[in-house]
XYZ file of N, CA and C in Angstrom:
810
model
N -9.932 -16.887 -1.679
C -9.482 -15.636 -1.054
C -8.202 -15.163 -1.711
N -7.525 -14.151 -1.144
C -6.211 -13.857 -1.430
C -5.017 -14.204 -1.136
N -4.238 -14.209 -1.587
C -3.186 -13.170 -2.175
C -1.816 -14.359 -1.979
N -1.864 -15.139 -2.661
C -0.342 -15.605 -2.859
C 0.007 -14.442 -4.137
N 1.440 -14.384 -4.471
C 1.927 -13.514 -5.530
C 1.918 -13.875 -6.999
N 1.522 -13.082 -7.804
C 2.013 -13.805 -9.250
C 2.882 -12.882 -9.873
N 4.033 -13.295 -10.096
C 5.422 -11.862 -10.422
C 5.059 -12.190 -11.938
N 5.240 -10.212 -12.219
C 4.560 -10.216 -13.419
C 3.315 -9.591 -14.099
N 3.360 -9.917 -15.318
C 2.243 -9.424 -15.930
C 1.138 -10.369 -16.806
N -0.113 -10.626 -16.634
C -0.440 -11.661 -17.228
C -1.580 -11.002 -18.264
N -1.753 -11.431 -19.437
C -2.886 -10.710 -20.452
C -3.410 -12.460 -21.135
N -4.559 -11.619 -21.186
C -5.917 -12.551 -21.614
C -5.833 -12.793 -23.109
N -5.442 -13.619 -24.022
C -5.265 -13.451 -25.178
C -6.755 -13.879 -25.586
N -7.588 -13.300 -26.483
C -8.379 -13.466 -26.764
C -8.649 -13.979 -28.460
N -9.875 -14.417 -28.422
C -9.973 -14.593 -30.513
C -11.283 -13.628 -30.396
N -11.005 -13.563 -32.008
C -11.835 -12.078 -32.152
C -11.694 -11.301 -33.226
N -12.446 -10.202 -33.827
C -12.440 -9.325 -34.726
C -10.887 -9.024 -35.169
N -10.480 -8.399 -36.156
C -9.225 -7.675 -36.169
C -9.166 -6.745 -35.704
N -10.118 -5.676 -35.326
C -10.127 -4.606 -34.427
C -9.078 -4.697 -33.277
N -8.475 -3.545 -32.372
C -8.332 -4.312 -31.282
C -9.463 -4.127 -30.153
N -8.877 -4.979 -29.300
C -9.738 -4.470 -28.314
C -9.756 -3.820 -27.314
N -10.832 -3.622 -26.476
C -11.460 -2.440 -25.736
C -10.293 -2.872 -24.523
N -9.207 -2.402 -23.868
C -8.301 -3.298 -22.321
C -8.854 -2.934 -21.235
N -9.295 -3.870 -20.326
C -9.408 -4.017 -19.033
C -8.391 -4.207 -18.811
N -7.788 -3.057 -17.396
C -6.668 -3.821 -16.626
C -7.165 -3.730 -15.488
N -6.958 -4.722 -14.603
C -6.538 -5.329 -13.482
C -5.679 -4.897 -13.104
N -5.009 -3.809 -11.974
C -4.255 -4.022 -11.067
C -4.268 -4.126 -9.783
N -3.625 -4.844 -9.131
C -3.741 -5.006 -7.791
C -2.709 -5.221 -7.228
N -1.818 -4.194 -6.538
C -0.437 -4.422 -6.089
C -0.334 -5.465 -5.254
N 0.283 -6.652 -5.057
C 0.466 -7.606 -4.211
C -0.406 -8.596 -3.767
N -1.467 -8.594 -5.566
C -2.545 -9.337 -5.643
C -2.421 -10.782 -5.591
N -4.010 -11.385 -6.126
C -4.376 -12.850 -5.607
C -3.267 -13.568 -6.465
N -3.352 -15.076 -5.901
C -3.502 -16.356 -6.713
C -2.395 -16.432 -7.727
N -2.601 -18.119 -8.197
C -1.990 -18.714 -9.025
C -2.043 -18.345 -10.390
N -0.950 -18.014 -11.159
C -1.212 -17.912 -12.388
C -1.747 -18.089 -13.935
N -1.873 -19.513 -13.535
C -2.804 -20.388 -14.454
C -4.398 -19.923 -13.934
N -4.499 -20.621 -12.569
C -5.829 -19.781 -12.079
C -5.950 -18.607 -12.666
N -5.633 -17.865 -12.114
C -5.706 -16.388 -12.292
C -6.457 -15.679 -14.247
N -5.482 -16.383 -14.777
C -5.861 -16.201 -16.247
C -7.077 -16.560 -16.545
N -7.438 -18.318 -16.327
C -8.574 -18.632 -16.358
C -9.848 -17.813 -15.827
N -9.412 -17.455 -14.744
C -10.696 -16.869 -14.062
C -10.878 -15.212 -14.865
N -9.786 -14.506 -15.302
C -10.002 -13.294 -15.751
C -10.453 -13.383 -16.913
N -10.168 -14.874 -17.461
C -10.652 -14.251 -18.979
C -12.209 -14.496 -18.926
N -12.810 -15.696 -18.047
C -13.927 -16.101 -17.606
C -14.678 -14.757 -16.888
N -14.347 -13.766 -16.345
C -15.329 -12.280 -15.933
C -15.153 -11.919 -16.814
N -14.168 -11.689 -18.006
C -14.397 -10.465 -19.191
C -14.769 -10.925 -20.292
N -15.261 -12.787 -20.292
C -16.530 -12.843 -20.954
C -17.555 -12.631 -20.737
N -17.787 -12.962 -18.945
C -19.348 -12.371 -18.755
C -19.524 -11.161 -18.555
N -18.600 -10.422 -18.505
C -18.827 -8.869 -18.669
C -19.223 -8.340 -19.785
N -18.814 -8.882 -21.029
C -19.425 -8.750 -22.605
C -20.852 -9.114 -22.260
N -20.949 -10.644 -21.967
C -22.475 -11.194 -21.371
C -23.489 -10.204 -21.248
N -23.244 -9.891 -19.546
C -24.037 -8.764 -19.228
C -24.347 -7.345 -19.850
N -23.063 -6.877 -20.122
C -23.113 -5.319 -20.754
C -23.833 -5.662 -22.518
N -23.886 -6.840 -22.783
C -24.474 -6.761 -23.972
C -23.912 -6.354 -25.336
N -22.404 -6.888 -24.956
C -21.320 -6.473 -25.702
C -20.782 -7.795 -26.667
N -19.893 -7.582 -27.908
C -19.635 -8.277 -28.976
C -18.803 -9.039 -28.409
N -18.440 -10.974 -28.687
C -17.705 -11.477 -27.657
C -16.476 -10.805 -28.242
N -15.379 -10.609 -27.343
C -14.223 -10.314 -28.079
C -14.071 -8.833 -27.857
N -14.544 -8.293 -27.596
C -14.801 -7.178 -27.254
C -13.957 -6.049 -26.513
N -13.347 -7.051 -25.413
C -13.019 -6.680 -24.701
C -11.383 -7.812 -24.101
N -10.649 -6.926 -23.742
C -9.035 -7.804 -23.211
C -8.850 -7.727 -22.137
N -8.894 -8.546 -21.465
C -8.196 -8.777 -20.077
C -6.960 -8.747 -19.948
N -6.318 -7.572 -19.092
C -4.491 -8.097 -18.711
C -4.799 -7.616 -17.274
N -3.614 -8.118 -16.472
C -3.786 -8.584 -14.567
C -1.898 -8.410 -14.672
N -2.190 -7.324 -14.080
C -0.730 -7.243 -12.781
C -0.931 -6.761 -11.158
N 0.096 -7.284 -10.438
C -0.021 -7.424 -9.499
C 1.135 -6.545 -8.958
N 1.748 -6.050 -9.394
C 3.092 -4.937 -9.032
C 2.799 -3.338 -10.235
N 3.185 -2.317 -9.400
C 3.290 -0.799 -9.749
C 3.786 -0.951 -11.252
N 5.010 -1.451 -11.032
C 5.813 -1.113 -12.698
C 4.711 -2.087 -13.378
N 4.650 -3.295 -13.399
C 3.780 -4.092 -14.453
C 2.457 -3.516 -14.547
N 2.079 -2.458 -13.590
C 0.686 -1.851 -14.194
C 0.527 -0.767 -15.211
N 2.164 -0.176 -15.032
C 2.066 1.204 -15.403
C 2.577 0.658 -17.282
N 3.425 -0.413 -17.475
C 3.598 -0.982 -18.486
C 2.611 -1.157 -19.601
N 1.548 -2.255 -18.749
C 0.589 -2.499 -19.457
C -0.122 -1.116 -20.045
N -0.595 0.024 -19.078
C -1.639 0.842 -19.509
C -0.374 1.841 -20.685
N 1.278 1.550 -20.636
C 1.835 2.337 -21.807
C 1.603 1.460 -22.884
N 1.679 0.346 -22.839
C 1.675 -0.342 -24.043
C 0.353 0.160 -25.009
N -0.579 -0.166 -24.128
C -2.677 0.049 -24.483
C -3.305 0.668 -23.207
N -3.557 2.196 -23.741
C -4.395 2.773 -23.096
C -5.427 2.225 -22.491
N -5.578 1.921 -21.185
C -7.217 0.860 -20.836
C -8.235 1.521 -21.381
N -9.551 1.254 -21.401
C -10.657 1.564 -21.461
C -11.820 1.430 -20.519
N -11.219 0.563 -19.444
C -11.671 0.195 -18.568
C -10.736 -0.581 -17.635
N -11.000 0.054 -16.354
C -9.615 -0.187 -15.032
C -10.874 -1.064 -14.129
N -9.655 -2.087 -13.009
C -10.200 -2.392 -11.834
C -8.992 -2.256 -10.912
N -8.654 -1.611 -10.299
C -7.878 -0.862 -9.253
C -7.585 -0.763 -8.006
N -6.290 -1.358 -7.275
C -6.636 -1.178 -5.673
C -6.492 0.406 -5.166
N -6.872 0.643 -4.119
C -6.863 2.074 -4.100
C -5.041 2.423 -4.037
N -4.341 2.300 -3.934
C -3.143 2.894 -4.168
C -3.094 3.602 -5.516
N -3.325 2.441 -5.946
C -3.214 2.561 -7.453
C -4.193 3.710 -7.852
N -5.201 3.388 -7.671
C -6.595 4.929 -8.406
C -6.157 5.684 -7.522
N -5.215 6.265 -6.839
C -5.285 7.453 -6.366
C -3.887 8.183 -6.942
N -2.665 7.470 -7.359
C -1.533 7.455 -8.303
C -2.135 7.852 -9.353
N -3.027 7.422 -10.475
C -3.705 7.603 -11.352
C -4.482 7.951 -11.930
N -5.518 8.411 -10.461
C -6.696 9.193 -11.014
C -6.473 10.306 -11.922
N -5.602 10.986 -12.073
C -5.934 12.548 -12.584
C -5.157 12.020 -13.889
N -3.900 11.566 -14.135
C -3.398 11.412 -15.114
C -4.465 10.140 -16.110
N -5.229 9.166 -15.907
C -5.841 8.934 -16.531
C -7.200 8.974 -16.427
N -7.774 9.916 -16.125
C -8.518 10.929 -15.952
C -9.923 9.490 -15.714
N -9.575 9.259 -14.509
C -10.466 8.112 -14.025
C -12.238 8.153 -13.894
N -12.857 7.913 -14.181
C -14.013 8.042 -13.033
C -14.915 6.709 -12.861
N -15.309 6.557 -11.532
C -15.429 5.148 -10.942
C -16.749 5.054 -11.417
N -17.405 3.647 -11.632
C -18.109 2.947 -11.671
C -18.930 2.305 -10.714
N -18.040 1.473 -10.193
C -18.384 0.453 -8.971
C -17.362 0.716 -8.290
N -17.700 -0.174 -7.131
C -16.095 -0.997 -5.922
C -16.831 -2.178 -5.788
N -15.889 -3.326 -5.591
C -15.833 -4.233 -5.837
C -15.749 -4.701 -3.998
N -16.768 -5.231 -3.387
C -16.879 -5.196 -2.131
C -17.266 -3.652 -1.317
N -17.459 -3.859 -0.250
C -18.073 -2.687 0.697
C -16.840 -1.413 0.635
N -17.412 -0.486 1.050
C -16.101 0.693 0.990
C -15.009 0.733 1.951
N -15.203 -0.024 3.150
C -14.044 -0.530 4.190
C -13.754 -1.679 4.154
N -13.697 -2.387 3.116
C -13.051 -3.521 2.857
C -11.976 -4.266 3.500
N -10.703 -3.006 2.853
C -9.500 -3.338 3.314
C -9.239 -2.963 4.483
N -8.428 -3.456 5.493
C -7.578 -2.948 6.347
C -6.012 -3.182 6.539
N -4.998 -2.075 6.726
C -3.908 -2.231 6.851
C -3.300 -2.670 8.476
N -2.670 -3.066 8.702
C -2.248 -3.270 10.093
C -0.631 -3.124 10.244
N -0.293 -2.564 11.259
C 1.191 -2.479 11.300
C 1.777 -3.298 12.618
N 2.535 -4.265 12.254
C 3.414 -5.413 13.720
C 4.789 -4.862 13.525
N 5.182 -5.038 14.533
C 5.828 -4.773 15.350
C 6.825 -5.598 16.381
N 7.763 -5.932 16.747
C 8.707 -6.744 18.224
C 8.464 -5.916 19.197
N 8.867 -6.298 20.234
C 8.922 -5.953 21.862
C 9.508 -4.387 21.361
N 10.661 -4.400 21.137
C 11.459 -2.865 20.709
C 11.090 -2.221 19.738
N 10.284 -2.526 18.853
C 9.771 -1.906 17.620
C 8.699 -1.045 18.117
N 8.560 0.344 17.098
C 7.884 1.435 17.797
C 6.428 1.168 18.013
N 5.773 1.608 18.870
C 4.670 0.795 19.398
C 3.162 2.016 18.916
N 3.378 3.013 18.068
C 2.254 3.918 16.737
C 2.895 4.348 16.015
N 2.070 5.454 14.988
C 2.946 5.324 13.400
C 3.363 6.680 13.957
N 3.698 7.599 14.664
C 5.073 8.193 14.683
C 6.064 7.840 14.667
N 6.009 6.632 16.078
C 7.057 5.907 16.157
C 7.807 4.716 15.021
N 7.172 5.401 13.904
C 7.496 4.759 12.933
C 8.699 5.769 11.614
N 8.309 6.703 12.312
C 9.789 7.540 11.834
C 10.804 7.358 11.570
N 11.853 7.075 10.581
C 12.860 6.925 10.360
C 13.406 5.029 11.009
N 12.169 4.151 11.448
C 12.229 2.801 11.579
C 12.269 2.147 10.171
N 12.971 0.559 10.418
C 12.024 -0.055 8.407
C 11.042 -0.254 8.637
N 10.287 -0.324 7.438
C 8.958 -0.730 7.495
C 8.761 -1.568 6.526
N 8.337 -2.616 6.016
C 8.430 -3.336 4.931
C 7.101 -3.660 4.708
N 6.730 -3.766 3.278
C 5.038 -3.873 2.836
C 5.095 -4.001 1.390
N 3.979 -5.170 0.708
C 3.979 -5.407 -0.831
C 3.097 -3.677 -1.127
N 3.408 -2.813 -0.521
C 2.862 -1.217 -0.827
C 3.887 -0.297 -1.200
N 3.962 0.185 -2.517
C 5.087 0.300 -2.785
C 5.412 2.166 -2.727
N 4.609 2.652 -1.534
C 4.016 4.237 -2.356
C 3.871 4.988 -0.714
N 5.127 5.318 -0.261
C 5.227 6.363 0.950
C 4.095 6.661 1.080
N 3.799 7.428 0.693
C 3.258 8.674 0.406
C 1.586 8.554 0.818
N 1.791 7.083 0.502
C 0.093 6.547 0.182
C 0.302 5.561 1.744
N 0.980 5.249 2.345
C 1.250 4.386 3.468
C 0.974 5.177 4.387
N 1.732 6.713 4.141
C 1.763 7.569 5.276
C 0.550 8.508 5.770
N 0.040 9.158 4.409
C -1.453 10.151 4.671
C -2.648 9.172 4.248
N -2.737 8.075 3.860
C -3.940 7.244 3.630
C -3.887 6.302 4.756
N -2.749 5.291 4.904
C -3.079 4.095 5.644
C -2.806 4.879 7.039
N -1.456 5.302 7.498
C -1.365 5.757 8.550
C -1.782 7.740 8.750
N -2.872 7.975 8.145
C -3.373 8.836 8.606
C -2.995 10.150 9.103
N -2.004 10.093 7.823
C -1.064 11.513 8.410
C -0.187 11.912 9.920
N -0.277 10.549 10.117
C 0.519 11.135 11.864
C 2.251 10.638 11.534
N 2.728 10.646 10.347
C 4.237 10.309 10.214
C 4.466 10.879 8.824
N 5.012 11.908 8.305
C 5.545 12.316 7.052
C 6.332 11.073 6.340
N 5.806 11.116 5.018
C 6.060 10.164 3.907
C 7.555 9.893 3.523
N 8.092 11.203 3.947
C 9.661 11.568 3.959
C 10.321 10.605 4.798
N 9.659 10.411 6.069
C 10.292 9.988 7.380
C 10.344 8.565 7.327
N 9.120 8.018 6.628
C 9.228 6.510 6.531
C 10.697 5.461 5.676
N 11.065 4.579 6.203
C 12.147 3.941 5.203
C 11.243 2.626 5.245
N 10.891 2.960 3.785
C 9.778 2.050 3.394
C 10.809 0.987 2.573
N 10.902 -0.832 2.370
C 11.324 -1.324 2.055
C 10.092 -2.363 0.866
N 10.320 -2.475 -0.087
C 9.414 -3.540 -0.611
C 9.332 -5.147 -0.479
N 8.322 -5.680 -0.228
C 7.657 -6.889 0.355
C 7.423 -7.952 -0.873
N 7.699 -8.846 -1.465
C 7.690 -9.439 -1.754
C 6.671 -11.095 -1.528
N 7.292 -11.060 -0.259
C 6.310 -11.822 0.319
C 5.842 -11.598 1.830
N 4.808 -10.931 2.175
C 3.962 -10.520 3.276
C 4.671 -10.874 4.550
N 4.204 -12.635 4.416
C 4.614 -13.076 5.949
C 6.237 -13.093 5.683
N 6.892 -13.234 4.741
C 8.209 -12.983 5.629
C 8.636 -11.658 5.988
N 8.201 -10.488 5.460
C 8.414 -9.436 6.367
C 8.147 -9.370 7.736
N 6.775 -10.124 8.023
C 6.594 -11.072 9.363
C 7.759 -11.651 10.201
N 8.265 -12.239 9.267
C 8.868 -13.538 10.322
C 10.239 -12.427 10.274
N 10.645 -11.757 9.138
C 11.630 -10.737 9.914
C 11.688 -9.651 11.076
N 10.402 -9.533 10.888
C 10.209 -8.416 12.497
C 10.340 -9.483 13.138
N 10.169 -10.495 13.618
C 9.807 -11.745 14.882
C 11.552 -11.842 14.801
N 11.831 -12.376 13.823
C 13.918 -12.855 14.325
C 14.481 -10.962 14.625
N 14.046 -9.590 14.570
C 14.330 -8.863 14.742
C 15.235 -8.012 13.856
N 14.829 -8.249 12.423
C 15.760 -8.224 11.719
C 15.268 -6.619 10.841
N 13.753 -6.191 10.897
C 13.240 -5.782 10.524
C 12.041 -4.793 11.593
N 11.943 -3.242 11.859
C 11.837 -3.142 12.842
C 9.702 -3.215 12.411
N 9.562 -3.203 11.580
C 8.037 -3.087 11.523
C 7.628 -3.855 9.979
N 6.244 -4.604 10.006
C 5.725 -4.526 8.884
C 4.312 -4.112 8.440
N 3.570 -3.968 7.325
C 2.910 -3.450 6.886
C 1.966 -4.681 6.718
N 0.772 -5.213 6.588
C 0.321 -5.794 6.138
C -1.098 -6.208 6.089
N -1.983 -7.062 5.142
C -3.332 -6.338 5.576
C -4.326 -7.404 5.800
N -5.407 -7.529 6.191
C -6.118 -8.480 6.982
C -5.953 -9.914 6.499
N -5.760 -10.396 5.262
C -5.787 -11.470 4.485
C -3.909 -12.053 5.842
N -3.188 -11.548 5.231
C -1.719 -11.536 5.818
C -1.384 -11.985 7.365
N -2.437 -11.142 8.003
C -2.745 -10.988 9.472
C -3.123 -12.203 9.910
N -4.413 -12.586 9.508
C -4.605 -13.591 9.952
C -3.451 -14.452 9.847
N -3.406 -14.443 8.668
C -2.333 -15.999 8.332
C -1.062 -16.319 9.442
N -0.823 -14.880 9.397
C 0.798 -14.829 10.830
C -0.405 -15.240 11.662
N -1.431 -14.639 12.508
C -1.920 -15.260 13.393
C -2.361 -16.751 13.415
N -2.541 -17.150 12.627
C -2.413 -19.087 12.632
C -1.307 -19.543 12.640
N -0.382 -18.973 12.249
C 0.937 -19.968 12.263
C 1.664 -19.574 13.259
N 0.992 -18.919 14.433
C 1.606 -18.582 15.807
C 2.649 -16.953 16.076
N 2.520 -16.491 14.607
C 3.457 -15.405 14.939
C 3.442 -14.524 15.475
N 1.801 -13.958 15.198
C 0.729 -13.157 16.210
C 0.094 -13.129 17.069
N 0.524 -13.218 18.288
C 1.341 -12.789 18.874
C 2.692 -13.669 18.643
N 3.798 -13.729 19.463
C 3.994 -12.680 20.199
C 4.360 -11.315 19.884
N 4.156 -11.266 18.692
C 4.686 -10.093 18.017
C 3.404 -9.057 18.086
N 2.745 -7.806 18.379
C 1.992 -6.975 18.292
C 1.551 -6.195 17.184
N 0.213 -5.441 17.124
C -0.304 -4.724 16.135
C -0.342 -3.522 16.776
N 0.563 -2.857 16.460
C 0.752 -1.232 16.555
C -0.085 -0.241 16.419
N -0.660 -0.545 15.219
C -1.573 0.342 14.165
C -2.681 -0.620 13.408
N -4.058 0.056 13.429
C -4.383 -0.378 12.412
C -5.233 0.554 11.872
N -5.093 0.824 10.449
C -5.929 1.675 9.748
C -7.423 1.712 9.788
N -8.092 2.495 9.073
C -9.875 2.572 8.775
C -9.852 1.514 7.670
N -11.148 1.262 8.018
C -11.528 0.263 6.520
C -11.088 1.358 5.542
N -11.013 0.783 4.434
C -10.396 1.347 2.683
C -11.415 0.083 1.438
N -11.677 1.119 0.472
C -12.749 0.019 -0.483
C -11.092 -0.489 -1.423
N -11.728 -1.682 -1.885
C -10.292 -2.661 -2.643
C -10.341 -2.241 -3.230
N -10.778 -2.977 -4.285
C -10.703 -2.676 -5.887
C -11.961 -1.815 -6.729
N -11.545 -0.800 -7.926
C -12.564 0.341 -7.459
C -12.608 -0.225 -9.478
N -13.782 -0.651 -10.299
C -13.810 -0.227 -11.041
C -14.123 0.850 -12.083
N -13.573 1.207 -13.000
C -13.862 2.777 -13.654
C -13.567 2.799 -14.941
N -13.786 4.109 -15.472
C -13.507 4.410 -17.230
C -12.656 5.174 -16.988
N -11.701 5.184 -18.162
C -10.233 5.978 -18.222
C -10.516 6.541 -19.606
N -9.519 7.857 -19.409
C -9.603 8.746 -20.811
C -9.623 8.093 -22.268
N -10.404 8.201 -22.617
C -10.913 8.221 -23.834
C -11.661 6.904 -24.242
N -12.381 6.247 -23.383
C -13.386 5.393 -23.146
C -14.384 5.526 -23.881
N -14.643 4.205 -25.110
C -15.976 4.293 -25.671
C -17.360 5.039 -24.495
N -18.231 6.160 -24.697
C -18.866 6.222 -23.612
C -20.048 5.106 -24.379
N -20.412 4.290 -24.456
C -21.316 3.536 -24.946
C -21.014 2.677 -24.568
N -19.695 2.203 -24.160
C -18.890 1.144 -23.252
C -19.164 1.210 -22.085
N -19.100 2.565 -21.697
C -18.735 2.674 -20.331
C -20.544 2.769 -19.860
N -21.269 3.240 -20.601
C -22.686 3.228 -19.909
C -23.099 1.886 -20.195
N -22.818 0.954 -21.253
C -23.519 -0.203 -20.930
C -22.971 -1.124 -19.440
N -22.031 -0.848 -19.301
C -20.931 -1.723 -18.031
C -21.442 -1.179 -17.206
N -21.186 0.132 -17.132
C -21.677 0.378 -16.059
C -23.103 0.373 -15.437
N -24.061 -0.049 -16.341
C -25.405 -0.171 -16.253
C -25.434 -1.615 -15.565
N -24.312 -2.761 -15.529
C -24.612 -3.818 -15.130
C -23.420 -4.053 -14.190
N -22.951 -3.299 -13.700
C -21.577 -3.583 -13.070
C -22.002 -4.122 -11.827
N -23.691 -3.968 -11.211
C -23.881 -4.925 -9.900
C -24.448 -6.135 -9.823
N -23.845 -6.745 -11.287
C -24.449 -8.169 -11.359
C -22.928 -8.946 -11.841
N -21.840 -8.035 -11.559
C -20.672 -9.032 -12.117
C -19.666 -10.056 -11.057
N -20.182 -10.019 -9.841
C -20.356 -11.091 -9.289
C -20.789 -11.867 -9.198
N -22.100 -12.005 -9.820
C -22.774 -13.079 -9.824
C -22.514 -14.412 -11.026
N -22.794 -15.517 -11.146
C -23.270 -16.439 -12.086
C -21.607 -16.713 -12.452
N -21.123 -16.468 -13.647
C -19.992 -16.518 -14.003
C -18.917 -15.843 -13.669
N -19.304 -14.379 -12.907
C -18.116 -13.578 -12.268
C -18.164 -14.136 -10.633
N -18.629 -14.947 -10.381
C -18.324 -15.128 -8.500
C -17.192 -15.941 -8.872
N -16.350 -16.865 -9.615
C -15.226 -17.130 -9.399
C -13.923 -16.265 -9.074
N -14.368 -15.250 -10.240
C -13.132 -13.834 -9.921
C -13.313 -13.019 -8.731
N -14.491 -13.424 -8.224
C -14.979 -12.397 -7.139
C -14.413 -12.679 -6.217
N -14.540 -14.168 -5.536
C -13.940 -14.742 -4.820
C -12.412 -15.081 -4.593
N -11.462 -14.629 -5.669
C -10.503 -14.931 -5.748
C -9.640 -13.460 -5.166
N -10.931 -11.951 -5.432
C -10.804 -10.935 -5.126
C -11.013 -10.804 -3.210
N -11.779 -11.945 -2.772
C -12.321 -11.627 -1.710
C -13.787 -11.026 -1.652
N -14.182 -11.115 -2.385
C -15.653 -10.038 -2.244
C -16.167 -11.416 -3.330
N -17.931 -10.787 -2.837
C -19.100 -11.537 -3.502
C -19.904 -10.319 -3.668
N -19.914 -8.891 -3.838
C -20.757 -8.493 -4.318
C -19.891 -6.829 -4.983
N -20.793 -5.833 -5.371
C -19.997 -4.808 -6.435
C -21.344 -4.242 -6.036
N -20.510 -3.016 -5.617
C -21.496 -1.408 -4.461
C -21.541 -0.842 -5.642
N -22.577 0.104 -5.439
C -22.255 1.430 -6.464
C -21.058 2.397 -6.170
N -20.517 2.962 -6.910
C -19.248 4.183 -6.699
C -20.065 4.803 -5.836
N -18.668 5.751 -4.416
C -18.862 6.707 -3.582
C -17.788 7.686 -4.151
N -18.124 8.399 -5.404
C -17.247 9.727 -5.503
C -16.968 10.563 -4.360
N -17.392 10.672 -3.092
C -17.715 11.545 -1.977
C -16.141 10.564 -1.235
N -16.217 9.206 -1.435
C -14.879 8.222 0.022
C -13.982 9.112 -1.270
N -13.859 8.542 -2.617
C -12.740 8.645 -3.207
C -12.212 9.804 -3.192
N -12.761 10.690 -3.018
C -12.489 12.661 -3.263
C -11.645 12.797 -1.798
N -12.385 12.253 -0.800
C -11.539 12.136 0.629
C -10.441 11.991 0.347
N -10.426 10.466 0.262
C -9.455 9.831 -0.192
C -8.141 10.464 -1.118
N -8.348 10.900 -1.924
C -7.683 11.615 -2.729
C -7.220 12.596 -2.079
N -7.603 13.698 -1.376
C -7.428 14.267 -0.828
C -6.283 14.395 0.220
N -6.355 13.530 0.785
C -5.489 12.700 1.755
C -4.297 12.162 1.183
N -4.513 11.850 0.224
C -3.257 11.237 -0.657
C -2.520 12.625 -1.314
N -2.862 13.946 -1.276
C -2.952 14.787 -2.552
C -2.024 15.797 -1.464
N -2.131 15.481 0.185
C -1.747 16.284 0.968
C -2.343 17.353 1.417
N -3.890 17.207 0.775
C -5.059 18.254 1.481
C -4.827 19.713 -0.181
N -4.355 19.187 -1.025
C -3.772 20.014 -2.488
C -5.572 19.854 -3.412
């Protein structure tokens, strides 16, 4: 499952042609696992992704960040050619790298956000106005008209960055912190280690799809139609390790229809 932190940026060094190669990035703000893991397992899907798509080994580069700046790095360094994306992220990015989805990686309500709270902490997301709020989400904007549903301007929030989940937790509980952000993986966990209660869930968002894969501007299209011709078998066989590390065991077809919402919502109805 998810989500211990890996600070940073991690890339798949591959052997291979002198060409370069085709970049997959991975981002996932406040994503899975261990770092050694992590590598192993990415470079292990973006061989069987060559596998399946019927592609040259080598073909293709894996790099994995788990924070905003280390994503936006990687795609200055090497234009991707191919993204896997939490929705914060593809909705920051869609237009500037002129995205279009493929798959999602699990069902389209995947995720859920949840907001806790103390006894005195505001008890819905108005009352979240001008309170802290702390969350590994690093994007007002996207907290306020996506997760909380437009009922608190993006302006109003004093959004703090999260580092590590449950202790934004255990700071709302000593009272130090008047709210946090956090999402089902997180939740539970405070709820086993007793924190949940007594501390409350204020809010909780609609399901949201995780990770959305897609082609970015200027994408071999011969790339992108062979992948995408097999993108609902990359959980299986050799990709269920990464899958699982994602939380999901299977890869939907794209809903251009959630993401356009979606966008929408993020875009301010623009």
């Amino acid at each position: 499952m998810r989500r211990a932190l890996i600070p940073g940026l991690m890339t798949v060094a591959l052997a291979g042609p002198a060409v370069a190669a085709d970049r997959v990035l991975v981002c996932d703000v406040g994503g899975p696992g261990d770092p050694m893991q992590a590598a192993a397992l990415l470079e292990k899907f973006v061989r069987f992704t060559e596998k399946q798509a019927g592609l040259a080994e080598g073909r293709l580069e894996g790099v994995y960040a788990n924070t905003t700046k280390d994503c936006a790095a990687a795609a200055a360094k090497q234009a991707p050619a191919l993204v896997v994306l939490d929705l914060n992220t593809w909705v920051r990015r869609r237009a500037a790298w002129e995205l279009v989805p493929l798959a999602h990686f699990g069902p389209l309500d995947l995720r859920h956000y949840h907001v806790i709270a103390g006894a005195d902490g505001p008890t819905d997301a108005a009352g979240l106005a001008g309170r802290s709020l702390q969350s590994t989400l690093e994007d007002d904007r996207f907290v306020a008209r996506v997760v909380l549903g437009g009922k608190v301007a993006p302006e109003a929030l004093k959004m703090k960055a999260a580092r590590r989940p449950l202790g934004a937790v255990r700071k709302v509980q000593k009272g130090k912190l008047d709210a946090a952000l956090v999402d089902d993986v997180t939740l539970k966990s405070a709820q086993d280690l007793g924190l949940v209660p007594p501390l409350k869930v204020v809010v909780a968002s609609p399901g949201l799809p995780g990770l959305t894969l897609g082609a970015a501007k200027g994408a071999d299209p011969a790339l992108v139609k062979a992948v995408a011709a097999k993108a609902g078998t990359l959980c299986q066989a050799d990709g269920a390790e990464m899958c699982g590390l994602l939380g999901v065991d299977t890869v939907v077809p794209p809903s251009t229809a959630t993401l356009d919402a979606l966008q929408g919502q993020y875009d301010g109805g623009k």
